[in-house]
mmCIF file of C-alpha atoms and ligand atoms in Angstrom:
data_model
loop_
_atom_site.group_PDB
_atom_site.id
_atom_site.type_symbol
_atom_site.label_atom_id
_atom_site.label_comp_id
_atom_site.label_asym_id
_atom_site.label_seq_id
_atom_site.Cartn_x
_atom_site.Cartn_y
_atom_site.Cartn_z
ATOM 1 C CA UNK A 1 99.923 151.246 91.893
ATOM 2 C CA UNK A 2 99.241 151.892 95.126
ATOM 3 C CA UNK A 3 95.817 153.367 96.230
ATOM 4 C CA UNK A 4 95.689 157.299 97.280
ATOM 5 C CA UNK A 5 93.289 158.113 100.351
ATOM 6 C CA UNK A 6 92.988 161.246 102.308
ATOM 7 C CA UNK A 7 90.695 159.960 105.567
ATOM 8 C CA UNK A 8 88.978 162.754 107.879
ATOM 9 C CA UNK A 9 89.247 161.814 111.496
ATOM 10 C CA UNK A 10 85.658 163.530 112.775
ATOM 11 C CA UNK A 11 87.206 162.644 116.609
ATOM 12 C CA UNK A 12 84.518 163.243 119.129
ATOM 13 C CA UNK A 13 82.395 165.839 117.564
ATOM 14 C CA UNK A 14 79.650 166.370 115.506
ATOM 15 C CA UNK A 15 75.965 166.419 116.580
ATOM 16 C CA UNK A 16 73.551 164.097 114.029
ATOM 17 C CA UNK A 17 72.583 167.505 112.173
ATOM 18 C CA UNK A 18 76.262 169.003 111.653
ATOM 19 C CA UNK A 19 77.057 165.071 110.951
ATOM 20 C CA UNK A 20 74.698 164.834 108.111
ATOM 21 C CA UNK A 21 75.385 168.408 106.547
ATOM 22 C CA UNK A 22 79.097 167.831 106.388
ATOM 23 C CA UNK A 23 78.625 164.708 104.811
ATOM 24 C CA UNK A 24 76.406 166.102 101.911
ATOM 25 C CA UNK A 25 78.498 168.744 101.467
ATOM 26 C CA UNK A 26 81.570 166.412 100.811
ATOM 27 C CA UNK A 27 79.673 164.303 98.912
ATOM 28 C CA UNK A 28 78.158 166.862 96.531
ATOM 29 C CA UNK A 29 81.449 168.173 96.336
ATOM 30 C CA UNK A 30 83.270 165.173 95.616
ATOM 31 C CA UNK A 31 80.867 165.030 92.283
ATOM 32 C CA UNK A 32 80.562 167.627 91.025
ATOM 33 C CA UNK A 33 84.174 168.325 91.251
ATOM 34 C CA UNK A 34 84.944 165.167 89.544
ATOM 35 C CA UNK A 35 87.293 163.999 91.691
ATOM 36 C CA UNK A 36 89.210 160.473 90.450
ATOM 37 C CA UNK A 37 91.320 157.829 91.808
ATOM 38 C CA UNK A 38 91.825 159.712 95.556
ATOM 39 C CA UNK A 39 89.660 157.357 97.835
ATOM 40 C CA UNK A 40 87.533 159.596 100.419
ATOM 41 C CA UNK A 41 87.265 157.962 103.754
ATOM 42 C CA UNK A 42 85.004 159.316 106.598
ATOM 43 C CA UNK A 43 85.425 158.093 110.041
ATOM 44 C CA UNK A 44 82.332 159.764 112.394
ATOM 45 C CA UNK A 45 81.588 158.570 115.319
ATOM 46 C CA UNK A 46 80.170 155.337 115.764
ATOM 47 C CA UNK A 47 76.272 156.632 116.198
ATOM 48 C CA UNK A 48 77.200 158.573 112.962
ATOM 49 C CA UNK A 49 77.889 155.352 110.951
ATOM 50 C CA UNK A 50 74.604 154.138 109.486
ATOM 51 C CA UNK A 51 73.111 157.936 108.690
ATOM 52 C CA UNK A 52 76.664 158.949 106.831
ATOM 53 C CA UNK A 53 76.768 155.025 105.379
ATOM 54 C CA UNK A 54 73.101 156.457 103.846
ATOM 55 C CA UNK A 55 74.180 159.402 102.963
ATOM 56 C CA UNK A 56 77.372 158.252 100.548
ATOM 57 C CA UNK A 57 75.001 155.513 99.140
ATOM 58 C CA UNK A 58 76.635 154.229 96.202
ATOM 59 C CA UNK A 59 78.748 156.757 95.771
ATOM 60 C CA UNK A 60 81.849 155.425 94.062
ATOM 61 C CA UNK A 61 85.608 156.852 95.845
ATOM 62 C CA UNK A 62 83.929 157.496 98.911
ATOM 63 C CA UNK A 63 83.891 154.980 101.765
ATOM 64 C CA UNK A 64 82.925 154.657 105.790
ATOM 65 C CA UNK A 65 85.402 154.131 108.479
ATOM 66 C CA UNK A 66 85.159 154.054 111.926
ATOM 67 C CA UNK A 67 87.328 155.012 114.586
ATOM 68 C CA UNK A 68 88.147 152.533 116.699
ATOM 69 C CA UNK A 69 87.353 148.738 117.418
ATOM 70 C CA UNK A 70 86.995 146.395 120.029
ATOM 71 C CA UNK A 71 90.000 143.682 120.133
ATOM 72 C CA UNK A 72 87.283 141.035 121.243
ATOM 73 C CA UNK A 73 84.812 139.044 118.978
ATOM 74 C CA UNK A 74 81.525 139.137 120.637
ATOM 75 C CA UNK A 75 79.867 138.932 124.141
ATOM 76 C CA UNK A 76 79.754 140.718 127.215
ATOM 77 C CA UNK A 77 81.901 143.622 126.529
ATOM 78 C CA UNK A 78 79.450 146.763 127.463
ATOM 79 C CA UNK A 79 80.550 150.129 125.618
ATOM 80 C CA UNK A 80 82.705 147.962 123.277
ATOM 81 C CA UNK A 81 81.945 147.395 118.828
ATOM 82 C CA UNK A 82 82.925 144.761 117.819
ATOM 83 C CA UNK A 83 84.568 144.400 113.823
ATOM 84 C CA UNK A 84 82.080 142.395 112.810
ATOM 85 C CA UNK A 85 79.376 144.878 113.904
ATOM 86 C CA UNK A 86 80.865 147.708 111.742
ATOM 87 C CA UNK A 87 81.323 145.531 108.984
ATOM 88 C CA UNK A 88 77.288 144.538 108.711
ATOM 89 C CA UNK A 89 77.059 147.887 108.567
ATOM 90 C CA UNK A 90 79.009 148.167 105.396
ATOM 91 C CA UNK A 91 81.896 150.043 107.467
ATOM 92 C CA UNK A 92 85.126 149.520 104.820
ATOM 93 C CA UNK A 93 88.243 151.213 107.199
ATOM 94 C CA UNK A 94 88.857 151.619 111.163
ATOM 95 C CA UNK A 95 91.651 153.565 112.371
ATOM 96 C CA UNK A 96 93.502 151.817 114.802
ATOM 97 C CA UNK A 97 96.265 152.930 117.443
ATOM 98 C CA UNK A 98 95.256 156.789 117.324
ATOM 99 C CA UNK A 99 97.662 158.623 119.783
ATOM 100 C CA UNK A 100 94.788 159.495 121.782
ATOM 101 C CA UNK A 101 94.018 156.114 121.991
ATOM 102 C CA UNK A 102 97.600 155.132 123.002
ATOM 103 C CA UNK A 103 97.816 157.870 125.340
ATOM 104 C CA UNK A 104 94.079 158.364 127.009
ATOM 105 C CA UNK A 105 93.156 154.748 126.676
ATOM 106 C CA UNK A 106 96.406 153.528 127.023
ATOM 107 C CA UNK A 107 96.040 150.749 123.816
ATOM 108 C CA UNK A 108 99.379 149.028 124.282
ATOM 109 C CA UNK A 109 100.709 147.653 121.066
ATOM 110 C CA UNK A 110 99.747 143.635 122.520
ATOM 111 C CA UNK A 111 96.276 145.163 122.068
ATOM 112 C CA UNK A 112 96.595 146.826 119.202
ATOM 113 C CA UNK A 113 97.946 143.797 117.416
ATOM 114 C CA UNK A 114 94.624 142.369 118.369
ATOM 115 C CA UNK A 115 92.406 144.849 117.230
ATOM 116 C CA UNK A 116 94.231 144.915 113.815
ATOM 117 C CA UNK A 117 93.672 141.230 113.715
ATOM 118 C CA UNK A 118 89.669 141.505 114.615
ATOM 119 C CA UNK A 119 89.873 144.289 111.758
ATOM 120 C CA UNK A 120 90.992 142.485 108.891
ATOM 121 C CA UNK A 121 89.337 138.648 110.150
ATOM 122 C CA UNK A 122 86.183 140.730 109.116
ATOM 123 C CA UNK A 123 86.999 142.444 106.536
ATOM 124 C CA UNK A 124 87.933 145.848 107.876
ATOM 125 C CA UNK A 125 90.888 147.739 106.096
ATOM 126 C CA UNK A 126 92.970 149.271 109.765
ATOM 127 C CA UNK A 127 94.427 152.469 109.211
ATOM 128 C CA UNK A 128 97.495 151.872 111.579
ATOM 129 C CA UNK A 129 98.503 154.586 112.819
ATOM 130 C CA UNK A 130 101.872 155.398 114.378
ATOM 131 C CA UNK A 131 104.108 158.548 115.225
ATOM 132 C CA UNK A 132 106.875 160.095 117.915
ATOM 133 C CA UNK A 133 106.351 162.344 120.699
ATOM 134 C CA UNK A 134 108.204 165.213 121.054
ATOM 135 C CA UNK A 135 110.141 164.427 123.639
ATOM 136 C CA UNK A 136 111.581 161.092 121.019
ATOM 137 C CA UNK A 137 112.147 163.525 118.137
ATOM 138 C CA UNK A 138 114.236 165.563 120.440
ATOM 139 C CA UNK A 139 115.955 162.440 121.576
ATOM 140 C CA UNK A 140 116.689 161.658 118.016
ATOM 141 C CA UNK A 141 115.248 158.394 118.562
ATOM 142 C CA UNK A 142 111.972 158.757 116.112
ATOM 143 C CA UNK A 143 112.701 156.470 113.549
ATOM 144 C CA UNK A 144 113.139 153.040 115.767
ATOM 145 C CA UNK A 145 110.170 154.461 118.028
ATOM 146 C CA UNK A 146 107.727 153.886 114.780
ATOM 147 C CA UNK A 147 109.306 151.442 113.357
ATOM 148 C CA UNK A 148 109.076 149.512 116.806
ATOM 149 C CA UNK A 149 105.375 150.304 116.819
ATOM 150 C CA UNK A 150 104.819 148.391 113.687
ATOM 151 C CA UNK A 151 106.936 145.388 114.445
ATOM 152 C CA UNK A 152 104.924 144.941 117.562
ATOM 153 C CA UNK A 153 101.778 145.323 116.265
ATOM 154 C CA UNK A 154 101.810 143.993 112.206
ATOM 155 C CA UNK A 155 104.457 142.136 111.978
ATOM 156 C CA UNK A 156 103.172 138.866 113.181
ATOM 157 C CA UNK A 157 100.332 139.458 110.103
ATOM 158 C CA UNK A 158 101.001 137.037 107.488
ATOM 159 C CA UNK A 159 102.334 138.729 103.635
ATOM 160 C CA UNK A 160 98.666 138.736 102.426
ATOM 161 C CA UNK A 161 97.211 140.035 105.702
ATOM 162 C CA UNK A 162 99.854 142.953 105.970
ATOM 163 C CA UNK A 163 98.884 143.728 102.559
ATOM 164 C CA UNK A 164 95.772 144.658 103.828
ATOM 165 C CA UNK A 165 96.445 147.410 106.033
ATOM 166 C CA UNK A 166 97.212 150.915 105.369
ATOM 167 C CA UNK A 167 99.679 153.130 107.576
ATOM 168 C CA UNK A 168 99.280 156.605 108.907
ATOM 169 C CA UNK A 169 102.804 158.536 110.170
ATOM 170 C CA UNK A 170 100.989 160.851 112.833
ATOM 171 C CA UNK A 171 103.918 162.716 114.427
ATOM 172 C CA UNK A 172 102.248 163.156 117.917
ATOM 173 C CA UNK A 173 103.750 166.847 118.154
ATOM 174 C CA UNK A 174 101.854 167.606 115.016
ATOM 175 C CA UNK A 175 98.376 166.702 115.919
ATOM 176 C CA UNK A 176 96.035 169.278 116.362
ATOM 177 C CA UNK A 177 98.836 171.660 117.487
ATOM 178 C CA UNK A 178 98.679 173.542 114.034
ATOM 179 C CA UNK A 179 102.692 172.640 113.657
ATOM 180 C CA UNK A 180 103.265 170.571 110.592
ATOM 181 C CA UNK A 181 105.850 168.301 110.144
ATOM 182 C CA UNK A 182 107.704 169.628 106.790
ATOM 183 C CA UNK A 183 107.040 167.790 103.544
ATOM 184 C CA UNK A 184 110.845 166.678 103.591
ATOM 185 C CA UNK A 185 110.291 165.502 107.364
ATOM 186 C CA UNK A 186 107.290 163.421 106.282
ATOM 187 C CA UNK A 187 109.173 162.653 103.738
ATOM 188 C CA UNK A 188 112.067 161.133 105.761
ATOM 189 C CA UNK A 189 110.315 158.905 107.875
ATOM 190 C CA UNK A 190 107.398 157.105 105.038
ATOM 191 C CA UNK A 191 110.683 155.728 103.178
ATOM 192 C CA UNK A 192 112.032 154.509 106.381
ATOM 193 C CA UNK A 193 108.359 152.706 107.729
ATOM 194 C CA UNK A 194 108.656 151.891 103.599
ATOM 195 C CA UNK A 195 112.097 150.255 103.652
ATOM 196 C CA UNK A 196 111.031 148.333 107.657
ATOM 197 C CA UNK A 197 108.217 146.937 105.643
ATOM 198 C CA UNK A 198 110.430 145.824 103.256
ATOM 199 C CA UNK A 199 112.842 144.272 105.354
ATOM 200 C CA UNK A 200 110.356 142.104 106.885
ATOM 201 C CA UNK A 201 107.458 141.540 103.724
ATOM 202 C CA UNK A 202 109.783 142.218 100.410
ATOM 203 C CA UNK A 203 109.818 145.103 98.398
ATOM 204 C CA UNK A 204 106.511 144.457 96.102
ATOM 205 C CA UNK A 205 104.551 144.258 98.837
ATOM 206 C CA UNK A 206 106.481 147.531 100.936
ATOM 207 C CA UNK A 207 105.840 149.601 97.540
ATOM 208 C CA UNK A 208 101.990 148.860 97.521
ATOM 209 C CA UNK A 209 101.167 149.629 101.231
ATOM 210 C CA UNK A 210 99.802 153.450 101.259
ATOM 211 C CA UNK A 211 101.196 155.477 103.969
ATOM 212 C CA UNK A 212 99.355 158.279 105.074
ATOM 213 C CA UNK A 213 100.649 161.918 106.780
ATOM 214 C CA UNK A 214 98.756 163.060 109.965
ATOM 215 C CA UNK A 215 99.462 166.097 111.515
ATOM 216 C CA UNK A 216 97.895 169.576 111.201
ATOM 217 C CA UNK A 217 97.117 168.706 107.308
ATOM 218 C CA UNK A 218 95.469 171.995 105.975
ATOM 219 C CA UNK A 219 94.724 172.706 102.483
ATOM 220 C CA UNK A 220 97.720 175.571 102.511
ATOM 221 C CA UNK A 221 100.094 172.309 103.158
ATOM 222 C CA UNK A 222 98.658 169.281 101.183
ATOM 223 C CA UNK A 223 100.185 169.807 98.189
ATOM 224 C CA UNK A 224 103.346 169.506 99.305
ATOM 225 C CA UNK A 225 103.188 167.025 101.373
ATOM 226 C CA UNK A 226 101.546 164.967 98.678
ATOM 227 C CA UNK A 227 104.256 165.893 95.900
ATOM 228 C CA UNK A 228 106.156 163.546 98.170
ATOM 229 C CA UNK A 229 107.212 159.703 96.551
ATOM 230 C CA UNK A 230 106.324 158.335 99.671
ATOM 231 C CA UNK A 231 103.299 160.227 100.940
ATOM 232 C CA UNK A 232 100.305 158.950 99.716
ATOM 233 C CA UNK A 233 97.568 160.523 101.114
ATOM 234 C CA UNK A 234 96.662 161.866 104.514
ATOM 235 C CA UNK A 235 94.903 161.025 107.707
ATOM 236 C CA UNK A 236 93.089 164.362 108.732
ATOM 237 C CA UNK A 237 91.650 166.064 111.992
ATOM 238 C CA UNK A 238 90.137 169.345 112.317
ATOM 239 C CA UNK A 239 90.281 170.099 108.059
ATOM 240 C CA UNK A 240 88.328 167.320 107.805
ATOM 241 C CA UNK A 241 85.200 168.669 109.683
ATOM 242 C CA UNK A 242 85.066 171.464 106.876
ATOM 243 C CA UNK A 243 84.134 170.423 103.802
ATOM 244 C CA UNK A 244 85.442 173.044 101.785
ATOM 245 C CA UNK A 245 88.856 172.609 103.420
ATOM 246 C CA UNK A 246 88.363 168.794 103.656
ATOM 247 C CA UNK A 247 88.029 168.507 99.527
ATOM 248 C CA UNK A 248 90.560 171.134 98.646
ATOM 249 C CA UNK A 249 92.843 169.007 100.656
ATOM 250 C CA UNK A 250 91.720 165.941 99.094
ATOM 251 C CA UNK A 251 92.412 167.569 95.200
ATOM 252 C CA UNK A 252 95.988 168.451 96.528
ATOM 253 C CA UNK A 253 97.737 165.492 94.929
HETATM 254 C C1 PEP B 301 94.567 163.237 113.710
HETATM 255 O O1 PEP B 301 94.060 163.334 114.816
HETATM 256 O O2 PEP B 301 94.646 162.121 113.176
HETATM 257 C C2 PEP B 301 95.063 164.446 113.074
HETATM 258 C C3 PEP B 301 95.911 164.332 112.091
HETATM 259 O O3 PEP B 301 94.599 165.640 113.585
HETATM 260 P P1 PEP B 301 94.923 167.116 113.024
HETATM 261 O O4 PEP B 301 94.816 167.066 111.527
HETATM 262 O O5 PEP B 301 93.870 167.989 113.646
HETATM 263 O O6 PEP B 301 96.299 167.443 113.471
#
């Protein structure tokens, strides 16, 4: 069965103090509400890594991601982390090919291919994410767009490598714009990145890769979008720096 995971994108915010009280919050929360087989993942900022690593201690559904790697090993690349730096510090995910990264830092899929590969030679699961603009939706053109994005970037990954990675649908006009893609829409395009993985790694392997929805997830819209067959789990921005709306949206399945 393939593994359910709701992941909170922190972005760039949250000081060291906010940082650390979200974090108990969710994990207090996570107890005491005894929530089973959803896996929690919390991707901070990198400074944020080692004091939220701390705080989720041995805490069993809950794991550390971060949000972004460098494509490059080691050496003189100043500003840049490296995979195998997050993963001594017990980081599990990284989310990889963020539209803001595509757009602001212009990651090209070449690199992203890359960074994928750094992520998983160490260890790393990537959430890889992918998703239309607006402009492609209106163009009709939405499905090849993503399902272009993946050949470029995973499909050189050998069968037991793909199986590795996890895959976010993050319609680009859904992201913090408070405009949801509908449950069927969501819907709609995880069979078809489901049935593109299965054309290229079989069907076993296609029905146990997790594909995440991202997009303006709230807790008034999880359930719904997690009743879905092929939506399992989300990939979540501004919920996921409340921890109240961050677990409700996590108990939504
Ligand atoms: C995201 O940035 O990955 C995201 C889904 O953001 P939001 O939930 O705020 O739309």
């Amino acid at each position: 069965m393939r593994k359910k995971i709701v992941a909170g994108n922190w972005k760039m915010n949250m000081t060291y103090d906010e940082g650390q009280k979200l974090t108990s919050e969710i994990v207090n929360m996570y107890k005491d509400e005894a929530i089973q087989d959803v896996a929690v993942v919390l991707n901070p900022p990198f400074p944020h890594i080692h004091p939220v690593k701390k705080l989720v201690g041995d805490t069993a559904g809950i794991y550390v991601g971060a949000q972004n790697c460098s494509d490059k090993e080691a050496g003189a690349f100043t500003g840049e982390v490296s995979a195998k730096i997050l993963a001594s510090f017990g980081v599990n995910y990284v989310i990889l090919g963020h539209s803001e990264r595509r757009e602001y830092f212009k990651e090209s899929n070449e690199l992203l291919a890359a960074k994928v590969k750094q992520a998983i030679a160490n260890g790393l699961t990537p959430i890889f994410c992918c998703g239309e603009s607006l402009e492609i939706r209106t163009a009709g053109t939405h499905e090849s767009n993503v399902k272009f994005q993946l050949t470029a970037s995973l499909f050189d990954l050998s069968p037991e490598d793909f199986s590795k990675v996890v895959i976010a649908y993050e319609p680009i006009w859904a992201i913090g714009t408070g405009k949801t893609a509908t449950a069927d829409q969501a819907q709609e395009m995880h069979a078809a990145l489901r049935r593109h993985i299965a054309s290229k790694y079989g069907k076993e392997i296609a029905n146990e890769t997790s594909i995440l929805y991202g997009g303006s997830a709230n807790p008034g819209n999880a359930k719904e979008l997690f009743s879905k067959p092929d939506v399992d789990g989300g990939l979540i921005g501004g919920a996921s720096l409340k921890s109240r709306d961050f677990i409700d949206i996590v108990k939504s399945f």
